[in-house]
Coordinates of C-alpha atoms and ligand atoms in Angstrom, one line a residue:
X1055 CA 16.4 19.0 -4.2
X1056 CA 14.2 17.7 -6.7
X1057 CA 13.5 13.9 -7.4
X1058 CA 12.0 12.0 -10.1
X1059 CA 10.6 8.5 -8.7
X1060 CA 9.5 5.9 -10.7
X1061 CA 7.6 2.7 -9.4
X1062 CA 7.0 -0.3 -11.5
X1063 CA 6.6 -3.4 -8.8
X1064 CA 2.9 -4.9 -9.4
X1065 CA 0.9 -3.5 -12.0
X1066 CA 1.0 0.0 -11.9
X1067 CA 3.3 2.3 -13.8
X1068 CA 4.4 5.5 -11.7
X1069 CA 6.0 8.6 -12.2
X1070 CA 6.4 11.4 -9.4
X1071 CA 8.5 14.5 -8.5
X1072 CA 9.0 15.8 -5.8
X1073 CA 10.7 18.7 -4.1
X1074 CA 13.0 17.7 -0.8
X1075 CA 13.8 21.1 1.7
X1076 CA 16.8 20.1 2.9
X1077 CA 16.9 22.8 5.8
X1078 CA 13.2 22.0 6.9
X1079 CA 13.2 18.6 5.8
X1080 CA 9.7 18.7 3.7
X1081 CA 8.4 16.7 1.0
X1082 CA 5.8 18.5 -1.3
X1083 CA 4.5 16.7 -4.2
X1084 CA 5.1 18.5 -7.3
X1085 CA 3.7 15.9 -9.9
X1086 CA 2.3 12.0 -9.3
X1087 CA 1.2 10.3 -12.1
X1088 CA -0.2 6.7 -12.4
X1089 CA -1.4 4.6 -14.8
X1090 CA -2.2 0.7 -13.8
X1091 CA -3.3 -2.2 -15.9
X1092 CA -5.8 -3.5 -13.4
X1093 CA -8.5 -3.6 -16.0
X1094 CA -6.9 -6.2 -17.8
X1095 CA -6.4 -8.0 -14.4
X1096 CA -9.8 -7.7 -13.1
X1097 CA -11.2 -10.3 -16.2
X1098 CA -8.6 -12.4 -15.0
X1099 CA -9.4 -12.3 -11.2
X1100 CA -5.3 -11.5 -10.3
X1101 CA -1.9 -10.0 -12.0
X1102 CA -0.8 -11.7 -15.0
X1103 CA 2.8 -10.8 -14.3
X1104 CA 3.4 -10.6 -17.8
X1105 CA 1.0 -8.8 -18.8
X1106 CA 1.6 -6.1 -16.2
X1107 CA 5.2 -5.8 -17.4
X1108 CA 4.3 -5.7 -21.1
X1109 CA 1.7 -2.5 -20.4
X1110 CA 4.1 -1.0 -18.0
X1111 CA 6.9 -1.1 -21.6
X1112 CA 4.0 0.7 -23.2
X1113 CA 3.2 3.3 -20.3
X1114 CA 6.3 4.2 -18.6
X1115 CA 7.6 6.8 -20.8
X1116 CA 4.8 8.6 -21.2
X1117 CA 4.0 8.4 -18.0
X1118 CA 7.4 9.9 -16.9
X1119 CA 7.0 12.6 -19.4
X1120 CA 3.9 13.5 -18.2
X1121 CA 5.1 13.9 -14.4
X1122 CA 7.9 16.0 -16.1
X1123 CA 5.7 18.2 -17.8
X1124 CA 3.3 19.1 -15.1
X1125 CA 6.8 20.6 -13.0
X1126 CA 7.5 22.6 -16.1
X1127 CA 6.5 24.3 -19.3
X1128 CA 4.9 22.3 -22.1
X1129 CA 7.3 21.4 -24.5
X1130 CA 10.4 21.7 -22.3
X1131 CA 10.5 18.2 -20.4
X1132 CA 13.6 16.8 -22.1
X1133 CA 15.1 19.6 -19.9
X1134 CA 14.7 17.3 -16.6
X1135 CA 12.6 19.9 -14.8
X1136 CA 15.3 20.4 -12.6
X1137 CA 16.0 16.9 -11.6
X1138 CA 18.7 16.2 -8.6
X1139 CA 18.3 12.6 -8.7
X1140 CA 16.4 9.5 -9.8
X1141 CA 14.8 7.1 -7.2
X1142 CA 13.7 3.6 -8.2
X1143 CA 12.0 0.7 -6.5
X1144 CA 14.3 -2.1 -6.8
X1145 CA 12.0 -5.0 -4.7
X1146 CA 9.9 -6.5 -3.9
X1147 CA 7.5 -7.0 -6.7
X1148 CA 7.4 -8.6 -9.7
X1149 CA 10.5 -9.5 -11.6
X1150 CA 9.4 -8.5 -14.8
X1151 CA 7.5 -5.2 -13.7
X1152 CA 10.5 -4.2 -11.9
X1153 CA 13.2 -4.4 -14.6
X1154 CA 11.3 -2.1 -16.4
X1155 CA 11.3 0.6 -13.9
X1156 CA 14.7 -0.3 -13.1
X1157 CA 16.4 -0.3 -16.6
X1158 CA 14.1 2.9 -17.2
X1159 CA 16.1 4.8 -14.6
X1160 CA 19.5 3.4 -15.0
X1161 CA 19.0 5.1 -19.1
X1162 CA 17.7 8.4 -17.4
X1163 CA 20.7 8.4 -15.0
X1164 CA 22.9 8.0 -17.0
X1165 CA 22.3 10.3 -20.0
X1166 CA 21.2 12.9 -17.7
X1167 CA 24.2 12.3 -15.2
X1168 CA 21.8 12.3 -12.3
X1169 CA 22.5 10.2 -9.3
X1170 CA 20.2 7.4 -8.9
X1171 CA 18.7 5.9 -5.6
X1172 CA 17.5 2.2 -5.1
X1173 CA 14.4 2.0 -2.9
X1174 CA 12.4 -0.7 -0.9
X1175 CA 9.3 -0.6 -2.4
X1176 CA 8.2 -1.7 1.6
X1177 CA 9.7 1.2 3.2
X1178 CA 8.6 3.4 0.3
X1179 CA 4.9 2.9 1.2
X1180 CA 5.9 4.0 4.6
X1181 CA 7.0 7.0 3.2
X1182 CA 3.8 8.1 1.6
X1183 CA 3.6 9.5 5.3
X1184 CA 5.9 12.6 4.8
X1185 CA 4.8 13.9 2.0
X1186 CA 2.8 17.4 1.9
X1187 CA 0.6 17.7 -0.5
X1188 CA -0.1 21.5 -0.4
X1189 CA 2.0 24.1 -1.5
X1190 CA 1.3 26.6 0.8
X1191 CA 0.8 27.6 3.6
X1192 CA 3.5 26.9 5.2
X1193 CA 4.0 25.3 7.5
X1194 CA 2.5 21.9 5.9
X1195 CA 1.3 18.7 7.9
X1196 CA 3.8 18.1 10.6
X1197 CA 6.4 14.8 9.7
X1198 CA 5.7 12.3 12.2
X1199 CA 7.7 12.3 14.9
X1200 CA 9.7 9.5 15.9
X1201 CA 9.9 6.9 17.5
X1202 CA 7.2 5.7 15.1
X1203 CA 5.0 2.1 14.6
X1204 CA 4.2 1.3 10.2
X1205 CA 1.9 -0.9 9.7
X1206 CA 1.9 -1.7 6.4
X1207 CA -1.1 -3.3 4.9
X1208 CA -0.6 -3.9 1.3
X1209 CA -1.4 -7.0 -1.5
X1210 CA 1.5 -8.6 -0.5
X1211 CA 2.3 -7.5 2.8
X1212 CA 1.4 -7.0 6.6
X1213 CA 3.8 -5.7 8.5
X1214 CA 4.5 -4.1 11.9
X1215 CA 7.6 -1.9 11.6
X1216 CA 9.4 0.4 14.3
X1217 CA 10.8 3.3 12.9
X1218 CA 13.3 5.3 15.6
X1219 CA 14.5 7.4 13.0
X1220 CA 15.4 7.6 9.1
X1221 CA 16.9 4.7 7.8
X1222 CA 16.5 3.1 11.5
X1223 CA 14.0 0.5 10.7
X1224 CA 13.3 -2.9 12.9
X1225 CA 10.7 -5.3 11.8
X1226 CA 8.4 -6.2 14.7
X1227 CA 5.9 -9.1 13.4
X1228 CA 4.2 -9.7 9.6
X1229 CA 1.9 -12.0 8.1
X1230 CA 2.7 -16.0 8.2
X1231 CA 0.3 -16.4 5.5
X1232 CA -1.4 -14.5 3.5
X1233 CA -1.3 -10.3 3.4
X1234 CA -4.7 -8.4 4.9
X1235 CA -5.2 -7.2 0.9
X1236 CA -4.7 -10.3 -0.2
X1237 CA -7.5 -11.7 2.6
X1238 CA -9.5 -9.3 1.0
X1239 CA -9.0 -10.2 -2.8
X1240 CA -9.6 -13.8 -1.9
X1241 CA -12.5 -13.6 -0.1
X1242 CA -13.9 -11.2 -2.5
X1243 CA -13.6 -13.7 -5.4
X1244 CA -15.3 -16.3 -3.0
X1245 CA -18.2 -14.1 -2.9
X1246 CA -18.7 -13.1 -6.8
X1247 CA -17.2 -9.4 -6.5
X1248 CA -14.4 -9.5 -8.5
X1249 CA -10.7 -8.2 -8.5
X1250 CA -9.6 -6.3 -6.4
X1251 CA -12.0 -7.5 -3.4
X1252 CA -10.5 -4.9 -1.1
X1253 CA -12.6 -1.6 -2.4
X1254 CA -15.0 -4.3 -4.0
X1255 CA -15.8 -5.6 -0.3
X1256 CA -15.6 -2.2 1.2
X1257 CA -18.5 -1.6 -1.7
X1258 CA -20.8 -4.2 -0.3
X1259 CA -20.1 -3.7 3.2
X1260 CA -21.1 -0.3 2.5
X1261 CA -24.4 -1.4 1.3
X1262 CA -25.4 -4.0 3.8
X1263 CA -28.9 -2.0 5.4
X1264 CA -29.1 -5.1 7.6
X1265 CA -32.6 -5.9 6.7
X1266 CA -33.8 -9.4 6.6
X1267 CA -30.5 -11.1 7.5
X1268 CA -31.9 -14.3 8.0
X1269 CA -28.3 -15.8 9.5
X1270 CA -25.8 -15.2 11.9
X1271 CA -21.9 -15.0 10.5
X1272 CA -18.9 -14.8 13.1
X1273 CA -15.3 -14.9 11.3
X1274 CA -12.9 -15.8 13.1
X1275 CA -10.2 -13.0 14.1
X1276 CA -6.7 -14.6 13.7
X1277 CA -3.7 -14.5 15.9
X1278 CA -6.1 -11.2 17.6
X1279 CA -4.6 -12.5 21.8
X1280 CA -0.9 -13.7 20.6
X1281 CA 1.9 -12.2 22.1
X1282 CA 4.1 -12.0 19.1
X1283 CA 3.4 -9.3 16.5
X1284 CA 2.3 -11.7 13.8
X1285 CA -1.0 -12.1 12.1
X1286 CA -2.4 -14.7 9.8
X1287 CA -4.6 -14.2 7.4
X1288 CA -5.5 -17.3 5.6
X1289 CA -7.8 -19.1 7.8
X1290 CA -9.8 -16.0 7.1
X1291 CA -10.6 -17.5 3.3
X1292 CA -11.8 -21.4 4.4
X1293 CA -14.3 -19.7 6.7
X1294 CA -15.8 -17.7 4.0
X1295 CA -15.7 -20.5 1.8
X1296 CA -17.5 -23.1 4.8
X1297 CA -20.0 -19.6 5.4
X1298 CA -21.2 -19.8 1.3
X1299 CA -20.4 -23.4 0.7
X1300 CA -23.2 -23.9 3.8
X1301 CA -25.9 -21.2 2.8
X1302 CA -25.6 -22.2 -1.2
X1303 CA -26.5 -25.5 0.0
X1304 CA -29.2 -24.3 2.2
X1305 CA -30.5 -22.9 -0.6
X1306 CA -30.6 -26.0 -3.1
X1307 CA -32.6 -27.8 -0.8
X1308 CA -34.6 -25.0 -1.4
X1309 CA -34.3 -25.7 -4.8
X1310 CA -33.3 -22.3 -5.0
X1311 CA -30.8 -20.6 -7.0
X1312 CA -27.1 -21.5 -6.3
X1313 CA -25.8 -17.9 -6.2
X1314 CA -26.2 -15.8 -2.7
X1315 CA -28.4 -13.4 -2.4
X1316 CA -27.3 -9.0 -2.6
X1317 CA -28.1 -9.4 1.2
X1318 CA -26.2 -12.1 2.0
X1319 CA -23.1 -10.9 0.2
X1320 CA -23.3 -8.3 2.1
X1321 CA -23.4 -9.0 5.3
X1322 CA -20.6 -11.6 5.1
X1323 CA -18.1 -8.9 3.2
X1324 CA -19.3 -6.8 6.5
X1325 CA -18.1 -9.6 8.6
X1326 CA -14.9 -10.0 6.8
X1327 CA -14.0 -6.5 6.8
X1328 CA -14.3 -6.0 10.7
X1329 CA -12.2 -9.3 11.1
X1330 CA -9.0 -7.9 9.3
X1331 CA -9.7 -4.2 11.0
X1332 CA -10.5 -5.7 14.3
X1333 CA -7.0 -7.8 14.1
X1334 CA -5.0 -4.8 12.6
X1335 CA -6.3 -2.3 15.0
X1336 CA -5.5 -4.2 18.5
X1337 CA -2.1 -5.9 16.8
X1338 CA -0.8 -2.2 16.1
X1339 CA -2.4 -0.4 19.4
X1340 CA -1.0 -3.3 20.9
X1341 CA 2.6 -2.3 19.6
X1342 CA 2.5 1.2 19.9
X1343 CA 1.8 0.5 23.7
X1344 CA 4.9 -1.6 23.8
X1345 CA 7.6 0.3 22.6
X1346 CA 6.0 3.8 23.6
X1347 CA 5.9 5.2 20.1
X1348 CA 5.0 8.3 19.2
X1349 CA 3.7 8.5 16.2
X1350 CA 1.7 5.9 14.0
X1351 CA 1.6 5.6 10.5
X1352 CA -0.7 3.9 8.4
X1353 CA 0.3 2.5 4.8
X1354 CA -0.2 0.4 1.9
X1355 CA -3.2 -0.4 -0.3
X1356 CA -5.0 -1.8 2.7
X1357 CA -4.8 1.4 4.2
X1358 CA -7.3 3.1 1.6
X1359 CA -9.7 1.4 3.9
X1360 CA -12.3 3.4 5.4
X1361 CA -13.0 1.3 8.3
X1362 CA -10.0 0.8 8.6
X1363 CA -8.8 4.4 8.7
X1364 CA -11.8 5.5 11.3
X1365 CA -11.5 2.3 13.9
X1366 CA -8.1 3.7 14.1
X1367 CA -9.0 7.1 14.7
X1368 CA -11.9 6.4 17.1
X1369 CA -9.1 4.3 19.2
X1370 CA -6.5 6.6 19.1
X1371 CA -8.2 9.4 19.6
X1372 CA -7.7 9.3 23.5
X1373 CA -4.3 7.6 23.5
X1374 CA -1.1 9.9 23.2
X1375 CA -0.4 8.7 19.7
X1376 CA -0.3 10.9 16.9
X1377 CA -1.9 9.2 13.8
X1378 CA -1.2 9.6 10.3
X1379 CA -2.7 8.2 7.3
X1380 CA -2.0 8.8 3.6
X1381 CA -4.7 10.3 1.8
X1382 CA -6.0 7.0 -0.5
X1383 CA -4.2 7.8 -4.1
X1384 CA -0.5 7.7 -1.5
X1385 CA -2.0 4.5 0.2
X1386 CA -2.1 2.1 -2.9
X1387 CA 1.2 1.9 -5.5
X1388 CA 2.7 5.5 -6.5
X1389 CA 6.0 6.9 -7.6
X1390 CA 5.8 10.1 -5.0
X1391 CA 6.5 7.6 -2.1
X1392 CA 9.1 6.1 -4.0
X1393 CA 10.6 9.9 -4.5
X1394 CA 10.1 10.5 -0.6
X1395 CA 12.0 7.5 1.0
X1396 CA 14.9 8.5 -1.8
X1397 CA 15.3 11.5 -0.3
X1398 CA 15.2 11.1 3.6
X1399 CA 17.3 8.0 3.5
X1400 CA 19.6 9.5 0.5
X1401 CA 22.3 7.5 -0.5
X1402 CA 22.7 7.2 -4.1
X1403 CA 24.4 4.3 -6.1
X1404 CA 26.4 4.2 -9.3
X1405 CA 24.2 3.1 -12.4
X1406 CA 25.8 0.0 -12.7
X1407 CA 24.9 -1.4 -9.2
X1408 CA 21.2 -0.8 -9.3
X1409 CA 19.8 -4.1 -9.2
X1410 CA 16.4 -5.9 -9.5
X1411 CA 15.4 -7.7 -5.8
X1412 CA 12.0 -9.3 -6.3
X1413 CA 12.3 -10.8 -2.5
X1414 CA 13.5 -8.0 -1.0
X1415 CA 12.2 -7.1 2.7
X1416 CA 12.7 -5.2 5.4
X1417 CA 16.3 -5.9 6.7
Ligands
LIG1825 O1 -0.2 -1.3 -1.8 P1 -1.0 -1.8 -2.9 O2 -1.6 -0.9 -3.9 O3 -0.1 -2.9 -3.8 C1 0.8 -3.7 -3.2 O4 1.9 -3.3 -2.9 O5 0.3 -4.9 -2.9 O6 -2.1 -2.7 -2.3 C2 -3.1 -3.4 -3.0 C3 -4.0 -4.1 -2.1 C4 -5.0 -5.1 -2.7 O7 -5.0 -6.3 -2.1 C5 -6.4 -4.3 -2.6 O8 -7.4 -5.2 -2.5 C6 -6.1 -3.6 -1.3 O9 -4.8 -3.1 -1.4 N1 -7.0 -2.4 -1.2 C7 -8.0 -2.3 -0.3 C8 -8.7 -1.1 -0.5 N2 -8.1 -0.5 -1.6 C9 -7.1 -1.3 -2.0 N3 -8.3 -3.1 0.8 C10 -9.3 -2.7 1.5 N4 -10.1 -1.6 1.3 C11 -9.8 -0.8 0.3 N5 -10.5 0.4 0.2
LIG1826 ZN1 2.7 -1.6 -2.7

C-alpha cells in the first residue's frame, strides 16, 4: 500500500510516500521532501504564523509533485504514483499552516478518489520510528517492539508516552511549561545565537575547549527527583538570563564591552544543554523502569540532539531496552512520519470530515 503524506503544522512544507507491507508490516520510504521557511523566521527570532502559511501556499504543490515524481517517471506524476491513500496532519500546529495541508489533501482525495487519513502530528513524530529507510536488504531495521516508552521532544512538546501497541497510546507526563526545544530556542536567543537555539546551542556547546573559563555555571535541572512524569522547562530561561545579566554586569564594571565573550557563550550553552539531557535522560529511564517497556523511542526535533542521542545510548546500553532513534532529517517536521502513523493505525475518513485541530493532543 502506498501513501502520500503531507505535513503542514509549523513552518515546514512536507511531502512523503511511502510504501506499507501489509503482510510484514514495513514502512520504507520511497520519497521525503521538505522545504521550511525558517530563513525568513530566523531574522525574526520565532514563527510568524502567517508568514509560514503564506510560503507553505507557495510550496506545497510543488513540493508534493516533487515527492510524486521521485516514485515515478518524470513527466508522469499526475498519474498518482500509485497512491492508496492520503494522510494529513490535522493538529496540533498552527491554524493557518494546517489548513493548507489539510484543504490540499481533501482536493487530492477527492479528485483522485483516494481515501484520506487524519493524523496527530504528536503521534506522527513517534512514528518516524518505523520507517526503513533502505530498500534492500531485507530484512530492514527491526519495528520496535512493544510495550514501548516515546518521548517526544519537539518545539512545542515534551512528552512521555506508553505505547502497548498500535493505536494503544497512554500519555504518562509532559511539560507544565515550556517544551525542551522551546528551552532551547529561548535560551539561545538570551545568549545572541539566534533562531533555532536548539542546533545553534548544540553549535557552541560543540566549541566550548574549556580554556580560560574564568566562572563557574550550574543550571538548575527541573522536576529531575519528582515522582510524576512531568518536567518543566521554563525556570531553565531566568537562570540563563540571572547567569548573563550577572557576568554583563561584571563586565561593565570592567568598563568592558556588554556582549559575552565566544568563551563564555559557550560554556553556558554547554551547561544548558546537559540540563535538558540530564532531565530527559533520568525522566524516560525512569519510565521505562516503571512500566517494564521494551523498547524506547526517541522523537521530535529535540531528538536531532547529539548529546542527547549518545547520553541515551551510553545509559541504555546495559539495560534490557532496545533503543531507537530517527535518523535527524525524521526527528524534526517531515511528511514520511506523517505517511507512517496513517498506515499502522489506518482508518480512513470521508473528505468532508477531515478537520483542522490546532490543540489537538494525545487522547
Ligand atoms: O519537531 P520539530 O521540528 O517541530 C515541532 O514540532 O516543534 O522541533 C523543532 C525543535 C526546535 O525547538 C529546535 O530548536 C529543536 O527542535 N531542535 C534541536 C536540535 N535540532 C532541532 N534541539 C536540540 N538540538 C538539536 N540538534
Ligand atoms: Zn513536530
Amino acid at each position: 500500500m502506498r501513501i502520500l503524506g503531507i505535513e503542514t503544522s509549523c513552518d515546514e512544507t512536507g511531502a512523503a510516500i511511502i510504501e506499507g507491507n501489509l503482510a510484514s508490516k514495513k514502512v520504507k520510504l520511497l520519497s521525503n521532501v521538505v522545504t521550511s521557511s525558517l530563513a525568513l523566521h530566523a531574522k525574526t527570532g520565532g514563527v510568524i504564523p502567517e508568514v509560514a502559511a503564506r510560503e507553505q501556499v507557495k510550496y506545497m504543490i510543488p513540493v508534493i509533485k516533487e515527492a510524486l515524481l521521485k516514485t515515478t517517471e518524470a513527466g508522469n506524476w499526475k498519474l498518482e504514483a500509485g497512491i492508496d491513500a492520503i494522510a494529513v496532519t490535522i493538529g496540533p500546529g498552527l491554524v493557518g499552516s494546517l489548513l493548507v495541508g489539510i484543504e490540499t489533501a481533501k482536493t487530492l482525495a477527492y479528485a483522485w478518489e483516494k481515501p484520506i487519513i487524519p493524523v496527530n502530528h504528536l503521534i506522527g513524530h513517534i512514528y518516524a520510528n518505523f520507517i526503513c529507510e533502505k530498500l534492500d536488504p531485507m530484512p530492514y531495521t527491526l519495528n520496535p517492539k512493544f510495550p514501548a516508552l516515546a518521548l517526544l521532544v519537539s518545539g512545542g512538546h515534551t512528552d512521555l508516552v506508553l505505547m502497548k501497541d498500535h493505536g494503544k497510546l497512554k500519555w504518562l507526563g509532559g511539560t507544565r511549561d515550556d517544551a525542551a526545544g522551546e528551552a532551547f530556542d529561548k535560551t539561545g536567543r538570551l545568549l545572541g545565537l539566534g533562531y533555532p537555539g536548539g542546533p545553534a546551542i548544540a553549535a557552541a556547546a560543540a566549541g566550548f575547549r574549556g580554556e580560560g573559563i574564568g566562572f563557574k555555571v550550574k543550571l538548575p535541572r527541573p522536576m529531575i527527583d519528582s515522582e510524576d512524569f512531568d518536567f518543566s522547562f521554563s525556570g531553565l530561561k531566568t537562570a540563563v538570563l540571572r547567569e548573563v545579566n550577572s557576568l554583563k554586569i561584571k563586565k561593565q564594571f570592567n568598563n568592558l564591552i556588554t556582549r559575552l565573550p565566544a568563551r563564555q557563550v559557550q560554556q553556558l550553552a554547554l551547561e544548558v544543554q546537559e540540563a535538558i539531557v540530564e532531565v530527559l535522560v533520568v525522566k524516560t529511564l525512569k519510565a521505562a523502569k516503571k512500566f517494564k517497556v521494551k523498547s524506547i523511542l526517541l522523537c521530535g526535533g529535540v531528538a536531532a540532539n547529539q548529546k542527547l542521542r549518545k547520553i541515551m545510548n551510553s545509559q541504555l546500553s546495559t539495560l534490557n531496552f532496545q533503543l531507537h532513534i530517527p535518523p535527524t532529517h525524521l526527528c524534526t517536521d517531515n511528511a514520511a512520519m506523517i505517511a507512517a502513523a496513517g498506515f499502522f493505525n489506518y482508518q480512513p475518513v470521508p473528505w468532508r470530515r477531515i478537520k483542522v485541530n490546532p490543540s489537538l493532543h494525545f487522547s
